[in-house]
Coordinates of C-alpha atoms and ligand atoms in Angstrom, one line a residue:
Chain A
X1 CA 177.6 66.8 53.0
X2 CA 176.4 70.1 51.9
X3 CA 172.7 69.6 52.2
X4 CA 171.3 66.7 54.5
X5 CA 167.7 66.0 54.5
X6 CA 166.8 63.9 57.7
X7 CA 163.6 62.0 57.7
X8 CA 161.5 64.6 56.7
X9 CA 157.7 64.7 56.9
X10 CA 155.2 67.2 55.7
X11 CA 151.4 66.6 56.3
X12 CA 148.9 69.1 54.5
X13 CA 145.8 68.2 56.7
X14 CA 145.1 64.9 56.0
X15 CA 147.6 64.4 52.8
X16 CA 151.1 63.2 53.5
X17 CA 153.1 65.0 50.8
X18 CA 156.5 64.2 52.1
X19 CA 156.9 61.0 54.2
X20 CA 160.2 60.4 56.2
X21 CA 162.2 61.4 53.0
X22 CA 166.0 61.4 53.4
X23 CA 168.5 62.4 51.1
X24 CA 171.9 64.2 50.9
X25 CA 173.8 66.6 48.5
X26 CA 177.5 66.7 48.6
X27 CA 179.5 70.0 47.6
X28 CA 180.1 69.9 44.0
X29 CA 177.5 67.6 42.8
X30 CA 174.8 67.9 40.6
X31 CA 171.8 65.9 42.0
X32 CA 168.7 65.3 40.3
X33 CA 165.3 64.7 42.0
X34 CA 162.6 63.1 39.7
X35 CA 159.6 61.7 40.3
X36 CA 155.9 61.6 39.0
X37 CA 153.4 64.5 39.4
X38 CA 152.5 65.2 43.2
X39 CA 155.0 63.2 44.4
X40 CA 156.3 66.1 46.7
X41 CA 159.5 67.4 45.0
X42 CA 158.2 71.0 45.1
X43 CA 157.4 70.4 48.8
X44 CA 160.7 69.1 49.6
X45 CA 162.1 72.4 47.8
X46 CA 159.8 74.8 50.0
X47 CA 160.7 72.5 53.4
X48 CA 164.7 73.0 52.5
X49 CA 163.9 76.7 51.9
X50 CA 161.7 77.6 54.9
X51 CA 158.8 78.3 52.9
X52 CA 156.7 76.3 55.5
X53 CA 157.9 74.1 58.3
X54 CA 157.8 70.7 58.2
X55 CA 155.7 68.3 60.2
X56 CA 158.6 66.6 61.4
X57 CA 162.2 65.6 60.4
X58 CA 165.4 68.0 60.0
X59 CA 167.3 69.8 57.4
X60 CA 171.0 70.6 57.7
X61 CA 173.0 73.0 55.4
X62 CA 176.7 73.4 55.6
X63 CA 176.7 71.7 59.1
X64 CA 173.8 74.1 60.3
X65 CA 170.4 72.9 61.3
X66 CA 168.2 75.1 59.2
X67 CA 165.0 73.6 59.9
X68 CA 162.5 76.3 60.9
X69 CA 164.6 79.0 59.5
X70 CA 162.9 81.8 57.3
X71 CA 163.2 81.7 53.9
X72 CA 165.4 85.0 53.7
X73 CA 167.9 83.8 56.3
X74 CA 168.4 80.6 54.2
X75 CA 169.1 82.6 51.3
X76 CA 171.5 84.5 53.3
X77 CA 173.2 81.2 54.3
X78 CA 173.7 80.5 50.8
X79 CA 170.8 78.4 49.0
X80 CA 169.5 79.9 46.1
X81 CA 166.2 78.7 44.2
X82 CA 163.9 78.8 41.5
X83 CA 160.2 78.5 41.6
X84 CA 158.1 75.9 39.5
X85 CA 155.4 78.6 38.5
X86 CA 158.3 81.0 37.4
X87 CA 157.8 83.7 39.9
X88 CA 159.6 86.8 39.3
X89 CA 159.5 90.6 40.0
X90 CA 157.2 91.3 36.8
X91 CA 157.3 95.1 37.0
X92 CA 161.3 95.2 37.4
X93 CA 163.4 95.3 34.5
X94 CA 165.7 92.1 34.0
X95 CA 168.6 93.6 35.9
X96 CA 166.8 95.1 38.5
X97 CA 165.4 91.2 39.1
X98 CA 168.9 90.1 39.4
X99 CA 170.2 92.9 41.6
X100 CA 167.4 92.6 44.2
X101 CA 169.4 90.2 46.3
X102 CA 171.6 93.1 47.7
X103 CA 171.2 91.2 51.1
X104 CA 173.8 88.7 50.6
X105 CA 176.4 91.2 50.1
X106 CA 178.4 92.6 53.1
X107 CA 175.6 94.0 55.1
X108 CA 174.6 97.5 54.8
X109 CA 172.3 99.1 57.5
X110 CA 169.1 100.9 56.7
X111 CA 171.0 103.8 57.8
X112 CA 173.7 103.1 54.8
X113 CA 170.7 102.4 52.1
X114 CA 169.0 105.6 53.2
X115 CA 171.9 108.1 53.2
X116 CA 173.4 106.1 50.4
X117 CA 176.9 106.4 52.1
X118 CA 180.1 105.6 50.4
X119 CA 180.1 102.0 51.7
X120 CA 176.6 101.6 50.2
X121 CA 177.4 103.0 46.8
X122 CA 180.4 100.7 46.8
X123 CA 177.9 97.9 47.5
X124 CA 175.6 98.9 45.0
X125 CA 178.2 99.0 42.4
X126 CA 179.5 95.5 43.2
X127 CA 175.9 94.0 43.1
X128 CA 175.1 95.7 39.5
X129 CA 178.6 94.4 38.1
X130 CA 178.0 91.0 39.4
X131 CA 174.2 91.0 38.1
X132 CA 175.8 91.9 34.7
X133 CA 178.1 89.3 35.0
X134 CA 175.5 86.9 35.6
X135 CA 173.3 88.2 32.9
X136 CA 176.2 87.7 30.7
X137 CA 176.8 84.2 31.8
X138 CA 173.4 83.2 31.0
X139 CA 173.0 85.2 27.7
X140 CA 170.3 87.5 28.7
X141 CA 172.3 90.8 28.8
X142 CA 170.6 92.0 25.8
X143 CA 167.6 92.4 27.7
X144 CA 168.8 94.0 30.7
X145 CA 166.6 97.0 30.4
X146 CA 163.6 94.8 29.5
X147 CA 160.5 94.9 31.9
X148 CA 160.7 90.9 33.4
X149 CA 157.0 90.4 32.3
X150 CA 157.8 91.3 28.6
X151 CA 160.4 88.5 28.2
X152 CA 159.5 85.1 26.3
X153 CA 158.5 82.4 28.7
X154 CA 162.1 80.7 28.3
X155 CA 163.9 83.4 29.1
X156 CA 161.6 84.3 32.3
X157 CA 162.8 80.7 33.4
X158 CA 166.3 81.8 32.6
X159 CA 165.9 84.9 34.7
X160 CA 164.8 83.0 37.6
X161 CA 168.3 81.0 37.5
X162 CA 170.2 84.4 36.9
X163 CA 168.4 85.9 40.1
X164 CA 169.2 82.7 41.9
X165 CA 172.6 83.0 41.1
X166 CA 173.1 86.5 42.1
X167 CA 172.4 85.5 45.8
X168 CA 176.0 83.9 45.6
X169 CA 174.5 80.6 46.5
X170 CA 176.6 77.6 47.5
X171 CA 173.6 75.3 46.5
X172 CA 171.4 76.1 43.6
X173 CA 168.0 74.7 43.8
X174 CA 166.2 74.5 40.4
X175 CA 162.4 73.4 40.1
X176 CA 161.7 72.4 36.7
X177 CA 163.8 75.0 35.2
X178 CA 163.1 73.2 31.6
X179 CA 159.4 73.5 32.0
X180 CA 157.7 75.0 29.2
X181 CA 160.9 75.6 26.9
X182 CA 161.3 74.5 23.4
X183 CA 163.9 72.7 22.2
X184 CA 166.6 75.3 21.5
X185 CA 165.7 77.0 24.8
X186 CA 166.3 73.6 26.4
X187 CA 169.9 73.0 24.8
X188 CA 170.7 76.8 25.8
X189 CA 169.4 76.2 29.6
X190 CA 171.3 72.7 29.9
X191 CA 174.4 74.6 28.8
X192 CA 173.9 77.7 31.0
X193 CA 173.1 75.4 33.9
X194 CA 176.2 73.4 33.3
X195 CA 178.4 76.5 33.1
X196 CA 176.8 77.5 36.6
X197 CA 178.2 74.0 37.6
X198 CA 181.5 74.6 36.2
X199 CA 181.8 78.0 38.1
X200 CA 181.6 75.8 41.3
X201 CA 178.0 75.9 42.4
X202 CA 176.4 72.6 43.9
X203 CA 173.2 72.1 42.0
X204 CA 169.7 70.1 43.2
X205 CA 167.3 69.9 40.3
X206 CA 163.8 68.9 39.9
X207 CA 163.0 68.1 36.4
X208 CA 160.5 65.8 34.5
X209 CA 162.5 66.3 31.2
X210 CA 165.0 63.3 31.1
X211 CA 167.4 65.2 29.3
X212 CA 168.6 66.7 32.5
X213 CA 169.8 63.5 33.5
X214 CA 172.8 64.0 31.3
X215 CA 174.0 66.8 33.5
X216 CA 173.6 64.7 36.9
X217 CA 176.2 63.0 39.1
X218 CA 173.4 61.4 41.0
X219 CA 169.7 61.1 40.9
X220 CA 167.2 60.6 43.7
X221 CA 163.6 59.3 43.0
X222 CA 160.6 60.2 44.9
X223 CA 157.0 58.7 44.6
X224 CA 154.3 59.4 47.2
X225 CA 156.6 61.5 49.2
X226 CA 159.1 58.6 49.8
X227 CA 162.6 57.9 48.4
X228 CA 162.2 54.7 46.1
X229 CA 165.5 54.8 44.6
X230 CA 169.0 56.6 44.4
X231 CA 172.2 55.9 41.9
X232 CA 173.6 57.1 38.9
X233 CA 171.3 58.3 36.1
X234 CA 171.9 55.0 34.4
X235 CA 171.2 52.7 37.4
X236 CA 167.8 54.7 38.0
X237 CA 166.9 54.4 34.4
X238 CA 167.0 50.7 34.5
X239 CA 165.4 50.3 38.1
X240 CA 162.1 48.4 38.1
X241 CA 160.4 50.5 40.7
X242 CA 161.1 53.7 39.1
X243 CA 159.7 52.4 35.8
X244 CA 156.4 51.0 37.4
X245 CA 156.2 54.5 39.4
X246 CA 156.5 56.7 36.2
X247 CA 154.5 54.3 34.0
X248 CA 152.6 51.5 35.9
X249 CA 150.6 53.7 38.5
X250 CA 147.8 56.4 38.2
X251 CA 150.7 58.9 38.0
X252 CA 151.4 58.3 34.6
X253 CA 153.2 61.6 33.0
X254 CA 156.6 61.8 32.9
Chain B
X1 CA 150.6 100.9 31.3
X2 CA 148.1 99.5 33.5
X3 CA 147.1 101.3 36.4
X4 CA 147.5 98.7 38.8
X5 CA 151.0 97.3 37.0
X6 CA 152.7 97.9 40.2
X7 CA 155.3 100.4 41.0
X8 CA 157.9 99.4 38.8
X9 CA 161.3 100.7 40.2
X10 CA 161.1 103.2 37.4
X11 CA 163.4 105.9 36.6
X12 CA 160.7 108.1 35.7
X13 CA 161.3 110.3 38.6
X14 CA 163.9 112.1 36.5
X15 CA 161.2 113.9 34.6
X16 CA 160.2 117.3 35.5
X17 CA 162.5 118.5 38.1
X18 CA 161.9 122.0 36.6
X19 CA 158.3 121.8 37.0
X20 CA 158.9 120.8 40.6
X21 CA 161.3 124.1 41.1
X22 CA 158.7 126.3 39.4
X23 CA 155.8 124.6 41.2
X24 CA 157.6 125.5 44.5
X25 CA 158.5 128.9 43.6
X26 CA 154.9 129.5 42.7
X27 CA 153.6 128.1 46.1
X28 CA 156.1 130.3 47.9
X29 CA 154.9 133.6 46.3
X30 CA 151.0 132.8 46.4
X31 CA 150.6 134.5 50.0
X32 CA 152.1 137.6 48.4
X33 CA 149.5 137.9 45.5
X34 CA 146.5 136.6 47.0
X35 CA 144.4 138.6 49.2
X36 CA 141.8 135.8 50.0
X37 CA 142.6 134.4 53.5
X38 CA 140.1 131.7 52.5
X39 CA 142.0 130.3 49.5
X40 CA 145.5 130.1 51.9
X41 CA 143.3 128.3 54.4
X42 CA 142.4 125.6 51.8
X43 CA 146.0 125.4 50.6
X44 CA 147.2 124.9 54.0
X45 CA 144.6 122.0 54.2
X46 CA 145.9 120.4 51.1
X47 CA 149.3 120.7 52.2
X48 CA 148.8 118.5 55.4
X49 CA 146.6 116.0 53.0
X50 CA 149.6 115.8 50.6
X51 CA 151.7 114.6 53.7
X52 CA 148.8 112.1 54.7
X53 CA 148.6 111.0 51.0
X54 CA 152.5 110.5 50.9
X55 CA 152.4 108.3 54.1
X56 CA 149.7 106.3 52.6
X57 CA 151.9 105.7 49.6
X58 CA 154.9 104.7 51.6
X59 CA 152.7 101.8 52.8
X60 CA 151.3 101.0 49.7
X61 CA 154.4 100.5 47.9
X62 CA 155.2 97.5 50.4
X63 CA 152.2 95.7 49.0
X64 CA 150.0 96.5 52.0
X65 CA 146.6 98.1 51.7
X66 CA 145.9 99.9 55.1
X67 CA 142.2 100.7 55.0
X68 CA 142.2 102.2 58.3
X69 CA 145.1 104.7 57.6
X70 CA 143.1 107.7 58.2
X71 CA 142.3 106.7 61.7
X72 CA 146.4 106.9 62.3
X73 CA 145.9 110.5 61.2
X74 CA 143.2 110.6 64.2
X75 CA 145.8 109.0 66.4
X76 CA 148.3 111.8 65.7
X77 CA 145.6 114.6 66.0
X78 CA 144.1 113.4 69.3
X79 CA 147.5 112.3 71.0
X80 CA 149.0 116.1 69.8
X81 CA 145.6 117.9 70.6
X82 CA 145.0 116.3 74.1
X83 CA 148.3 116.6 75.3
X84 CA 148.6 119.9 74.5
X85 CA 144.9 120.8 75.9
X86 CA 145.0 118.6 79.0
X87 CA 148.9 118.6 79.8
X88 CA 149.5 122.0 78.8
X89 CA 152.3 120.9 77.0
X90 CA 153.6 123.0 74.0
X91 CA 152.6 122.2 70.3
X92 CA 156.2 122.3 69.2
X93 CA 156.6 119.4 71.5
X94 CA 153.3 117.5 71.3
X95 CA 153.5 117.7 67.3
X96 CA 156.5 115.7 66.8
X97 CA 155.7 113.5 69.9
X98 CA 152.3 112.7 68.6
X99 CA 154.2 111.4 65.2
X100 CA 156.4 109.2 67.0
X101 CA 153.3 108.1 69.5
X102 CA 151.4 107.0 66.1
X103 CA 154.7 105.4 64.9
X104 CA 154.9 103.3 67.8
X105 CA 151.1 102.1 67.6
X106 CA 151.5 101.6 64.0
X107 CA 154.6 99.3 64.7
X108 CA 152.5 97.3 67.4
X109 CA 149.8 96.8 64.7
X110 CA 152.2 95.9 61.9
X111 CA 154.0 93.4 63.9
X112 CA 150.5 91.5 64.5
X113 CA 149.3 91.8 61.1
X114 CA 152.7 90.9 59.7
X115 CA 151.4 87.5 58.7
X116 CA 148.4 88.9 57.0
X117 CA 148.5 89.4 53.3
X118 CA 146.3 91.0 50.7
X119 CA 142.8 90.9 51.4
X120 CA 143.2 89.8 55.1
X121 CA 145.4 92.5 55.4
X122 CA 142.9 95.2 54.1
X123 CA 140.0 93.8 56.3
X124 CA 142.1 93.7 59.4
X125 CA 143.4 97.3 59.0
X126 CA 139.6 98.0 58.2
X127 CA 138.3 96.8 61.3
X128 CA 141.5 98.4 63.5
X129 CA 140.7 101.7 61.8
X130 CA 136.9 101.1 62.8
X131 CA 138.1 100.2 66.4
X132 CA 140.2 103.2 66.8
X133 CA 137.5 105.6 66.0
X134 CA 135.2 103.5 68.5
X135 CA 137.9 104.1 71.2
X136 CA 138.2 107.7 70.6
X137 CA 134.5 108.0 70.7
X138 CA 134.1 106.7 74.0
X139 CA 136.9 108.6 75.5
X140 CA 134.2 110.8 77.4
X141 CA 135.4 114.4 78.2
X142 CA 139.1 113.3 77.3
X143 CA 138.3 112.8 73.7
X144 CA 134.9 114.8 73.6
X145 CA 133.1 111.7 72.4
X146 CA 131.5 111.9 69.1
X147 CA 131.5 115.8 68.5
X148 CA 135.3 116.0 69.5
X149 CA 136.8 119.0 71.1
X150 CA 138.2 122.3 70.4
X151 CA 140.4 124.8 72.1
X152 CA 143.6 123.0 70.9
X153 CA 146.5 125.2 71.4
X154 CA 146.9 127.4 68.5
X155 CA 150.4 128.3 67.0
X156 CA 151.9 131.5 65.1
X157 CA 149.4 133.6 66.8
X158 CA 146.9 132.2 64.1
X159 CA 148.1 134.0 61.4
X160 CA 147.2 132.3 58.2
X161 CA 150.2 133.3 56.2
X162 CA 152.7 132.0 58.9
X163 CA 150.7 128.9 59.1
X164 CA 151.0 128.8 55.4
X165 CA 154.8 128.7 55.2
X166 CA 154.9 126.3 58.1
X167 CA 152.7 123.7 56.4
X168 CA 154.3 124.2 53.2
X169 CA 157.9 123.8 54.6
X170 CA 156.5 120.6 56.7
X171 CA 155.1 119.4 53.4
X172 CA 158.4 119.9 51.4
X173 CA 160.5 118.1 54.1
X174 CA 158.4 115.4 54.5
X175 CA 158.0 115.0 50.8
X176 CA 161.9 114.8 50.4
X177 CA 162.2 112.5 53.0
X178 CA 159.8 110.1 51.8
X179 CA 161.3 110.7 48.4
X180 CA 164.6 109.4 49.4
X181 CA 163.0 106.6 51.0
X182 CA 161.3 105.4 48.1
X183 CA 164.2 105.7 45.7
X184 CA 166.7 104.3 48.1
X185 CA 167.6 100.3 48.3
X186 CA 164.9 100.4 51.1
X187 CA 162.0 101.3 48.7
X188 CA 163.4 99.3 46.0
X189 CA 163.1 96.1 48.5
X190 CA 159.7 97.1 49.4
X191 CA 158.4 97.2 45.7
X192 CA 160.0 93.9 45.3
X193 CA 158.0 92.3 48.3
X194 CA 154.8 93.9 46.9
X195 CA 155.5 92.0 43.6
X196 CA 156.3 88.6 44.9
X197 CA 156.9 88.3 48.8
X198 CA 158.1 84.5 47.9
X199 CA 160.6 85.9 45.4
X200 CA 161.8 88.5 47.6
X201 CA 162.3 86.1 50.4
X202 CA 163.9 83.7 48.1
X203 CA 166.6 86.3 47.5
X204 CA 167.2 87.3 50.9
X205 CA 164.8 90.1 51.6
X206 CA 163.3 90.0 55.1
X207 CA 159.5 90.5 54.3
X208 CA 158.3 91.2 57.7
X209 CA 160.9 93.7 58.5
X210 CA 160.5 95.8 55.7
X211 CA 156.6 95.5 55.8
X212 CA 157.0 96.9 59.4
X213 CA 159.4 99.6 58.5
X214 CA 157.0 100.6 55.7
X215 CA 154.0 101.0 58.4
X216 CA 156.4 102.7 61.0
X217 CA 157.2 105.4 58.3
X218 CA 153.7 105.6 56.8
X219 CA 152.5 106.0 60.5
X220 CA 154.8 108.7 61.5
X221 CA 154.1 111.0 58.6
X222 CA 150.3 110.5 58.9
X223 CA 150.5 111.1 62.6
X224 CA 152.5 114.1 62.0
X225 CA 150.0 115.8 59.4
X226 CA 147.1 114.7 61.9
X227 CA 149.0 116.5 64.6
X228 CA 149.8 119.7 62.6
X229 CA 146.3 119.9 61.0
X230 CA 144.5 119.4 64.8
X231 CA 146.6 122.4 65.9
X232 CA 146.0 124.4 62.7
X233 CA 142.0 123.7 63.0
X234 CA 141.9 124.2 66.6
X235 CA 139.2 121.6 66.7
X236 CA 139.0 117.8 65.8
X237 CA 136.1 115.3 65.6
X238 CA 136.3 111.6 64.7
X239 CA 134.5 112.1 61.8
X240 CA 137.5 113.2 59.9
X241 CA 139.4 110.0 60.4
X242 CA 136.8 107.5 59.6
X243 CA 136.9 104.9 56.6
X244 CA 135.4 107.6 54.2
X245 CA 138.5 109.6 55.0
X246 CA 140.9 106.8 54.1
X247 CA 138.9 106.4 51.0
X248 CA 139.9 109.8 50.2
X249 CA 143.4 109.4 50.7
X250 CA 143.2 106.4 48.3
X251 CA 141.5 108.6 45.6
X252 CA 144.2 111.2 46.2
X253 CA 147.0 108.4 45.6
X254 CA 145.0 106.6 42.6
X255 CA 144.1 109.9 40.7
X256 CA 147.4 111.4 40.9
X257 CA 148.8 108.1 39.8
X258 CA 149.8 104.8 41.7
X259 CA 152.9 104.4 39.8
X260 CA 154.2 107.7 40.3
X261 CA 156.0 109.1 43.7
X262 CA 154.1 112.7 43.0
X263 CA 150.8 110.9 42.3
X264 CA 149.7 111.7 45.9
X265 CA 150.6 115.1 45.8
X266 CA 149.1 116.3 42.4
X267 CA 146.1 114.0 43.4
X268 CA 145.4 116.0 46.6
X269 CA 145.8 119.2 45.0
X270 CA 143.2 118.2 42.2
X271 CA 140.7 116.4 44.5
X272 CA 140.6 119.0 47.4
X273 CA 140.9 122.1 45.0
X274 CA 138.4 121.2 42.1
X275 CA 135.5 120.6 44.6
X276 CA 136.4 123.9 46.2
X277 CA 136.3 125.7 43.0
X278 CA 132.6 124.4 42.5
X279 CA 131.6 125.0 46.0
X280 CA 128.4 126.8 45.1
X281 CA 127.3 123.5 43.8
X282 CA 128.0 121.7 47.3
X283 CA 125.2 119.4 47.0
X284 CA 126.7 117.9 43.8
X285 CA 130.2 118.0 45.1
X286 CA 130.1 114.2 45.9
X287 CA 129.2 113.4 42.2
X288 CA 131.9 115.8 40.9
X289 CA 134.6 113.8 43.0
X290 CA 133.2 110.6 41.8
X291 CA 133.2 112.1 38.1
X292 CA 136.9 113.0 38.2
X293 CA 137.8 109.6 39.6
X294 CA 136.0 107.9 36.8
X295 CA 137.6 110.2 34.4
X296 CA 141.2 109.6 35.7
X297 CA 140.9 106.0 36.5
X298 CA 139.5 105.2 32.7
X299 CA 141.1 107.8 30.8
X300 CA 144.4 108.2 32.4
X301 CA 145.4 105.0 33.9
X302 CA 148.9 106.6 34.8
X303 CA 147.0 109.2 37.0
X304 CA 147.7 112.8 36.6
X305 CA 151.2 112.8 37.5
X306 CA 151.6 110.2 34.4
X307 CA 150.0 112.5 32.2
X308 CA 152.6 115.4 33.3
X309 CA 155.4 113.0 32.7
X310 CA 154.1 111.9 29.3
X311 CA 154.1 115.4 28.3
X312 CA 157.3 116.2 29.8
X313 CA 158.9 113.0 27.8
X314 CA 156.8 114.3 24.6
X315 CA 158.6 117.9 24.9
X316 CA 162.3 116.3 25.6
X317 CA 161.9 114.0 22.7
X318 CA 160.6 117.0 20.5
X319 CA 163.4 119.1 21.6
X320 CA 166.2 116.4 21.0
X321 CA 164.6 115.8 17.4
X322 CA 165.1 119.4 17.0
X323 CA 168.3 119.7 18.0
X324 CA 169.2 116.7 15.8
X325 CA 167.8 118.7 12.8
X326 CA 169.6 121.7 13.6
X327 CA 172.9 119.6 13.9
X328 CA 172.0 117.9 10.4
X329 CA 171.7 121.2 8.6
Ligands
ATP401 N1 150.4 74.2 50.1 C1 149.8 73.0 50.0 N2 148.6 72.9 50.7 C2 148.1 71.7 50.4 N3 148.6 70.4 49.7 C3 149.8 70.9 49.1 C4 150.4 72.1 49.0 N4 151.5 72.2 48.2 C5 151.6 70.7 47.7 N5 150.2 70.0 48.2 C6 150.1 68.8 47.8 O1 151.3 67.8 48.2 C7 151.5 67.0 47.2 C8 152.8 67.0 46.6 O2 152.8 68.3 45.9 P1 154.3 68.8 45.1 O3 154.1 70.1 44.6 O4 155.4 68.9 46.3 O5 154.4 67.6 43.9 P2 155.6 67.7 42.9 O6 156.2 66.5 43.2 O7 156.1 69.2 42.8 O8 154.5 67.8 41.7 P3 154.8 68.2 40.1 O9 155.7 67.4 39.4 O10 153.5 68.2 39.4 O11 155.3 69.6 40.3 C9 150.1 67.1 45.9 O12 149.5 66.1 46.3 C10 149.8 68.5 46.2 O13 148.7 68.7 46.3
MG402 MG1 156.4 70.5 41.6

């Protein structure tokens, strides 16, 4: 088991956003995490990556308890992620965005960085090589010197994926990677994500767009912070509870 | 580019090395050409304030807005002044010592502020600055209270020309050290944090570490500037380090151009020298400064350094075109 989420609960004041949630991701899998708006999907992501601590419960990654670790530590341990509200380094170029994850490379001390030692120059060369490879993989290389804020929305989303991949993650966590994309961008992104999977990365995806199911080995459905169903994409699609969660309750949109 | 479009990890630094060399040579020969000791005095002041403004920039690029920064200049000034006056230590020792002392205080504050962001950080540092000034004011005979104290151990036999070269040298060294810092991966990581701390952390950048480091560096250099300036003036008072003084440091950074390493340098020169030039109109000098600020922020969002850069780029592209035309002939 690469990721194990164990009885995770998060309360924001009176609101229980995540409520005794359990899930796991095995190495090499692509797992979908779906559920209506406000179900707690992004909160699960933020708990796993340490953006805020859980009220109770634990998270294990690669055999290690990462429950209260800081986000930068979680990144170093091998979880790369994107954000739903498409955050990026707006005033950096595309290449600089993807090169920003220098930390996960063989450690350079502040001394190395300041004096630009030989060891450090080697690191930097490796970083930009890898960044370029990733941009190529995702079809962004022709934009490499463009400022991130000037990219079209769909490309900005892909840039987020590229940036996360550059951290050399064992697990890639994508929060609505297809959100706000047009159909051709969606096709392109699905292809890019499956390329990433083929390169050996394990993937956990939150997505409303059901086209994503074609990529998933397994799907976990969350509603009101609780897991209501889990199984193959086909099983989930036919599950009564899932159908009522999406189409029956007040959280109508999917 | 918008004035607040923040600190792109730009490569604009390559522009105008020539200008830099000329400027340093010019500053180097000024004492040989200029009779007026008063003009030298003003320039020495500018040199110290350039260090202070650059130190502010070092913190600002990490996304922190220390509204009490000038108070740390005061910490350096008082630490060195008091150690020299009351403990009779030599200034050669107290000045670097005061810089390190200021850095330690800065780090202690940075650690306790490391969870504050944006407005909360700004407000916190504002009140901290006020508190530091209050403490210095309350220091009795040790600090001289509101009126401060004088008789701070002089250096270089108080020779203006010696002071001029010492301050110029200190400014160049400090600028070089800070330049290296900003354009290494360290500075890039800080700029990344200022654009989005969430994204920066998600790619493994330790936000707290880099923010504390930025304050450490900024405090060291502002303490250095404060200490050097105190020994140069021979007298200090808290009024030079209050909130208004911080605002002036911010203005030097703004007028020079926030997106540019050289902004604080150019800004300090302009905002200190121009009002000096109009000194006969002393009553109006606040208005003149305000007018300059207005002009720069509205007409030259890239600041003055941005303007110089644009001019350099213009000349370069013009030269390239001409070279192409010649080649085509
Ligand atoms: N930082 C926060 N403070 C307070 N409440 C929050 C916070 N983050 C999320 N919530 C609340 O927790 C609940 C779950 O939110 P979350 O963003 O995890 O949902 P989601 O499943 O990602 O929904 P969507 O599909 O709309 O992105 C919502 O009711 C939301 O308002
Ligand atoms: Mg969400």
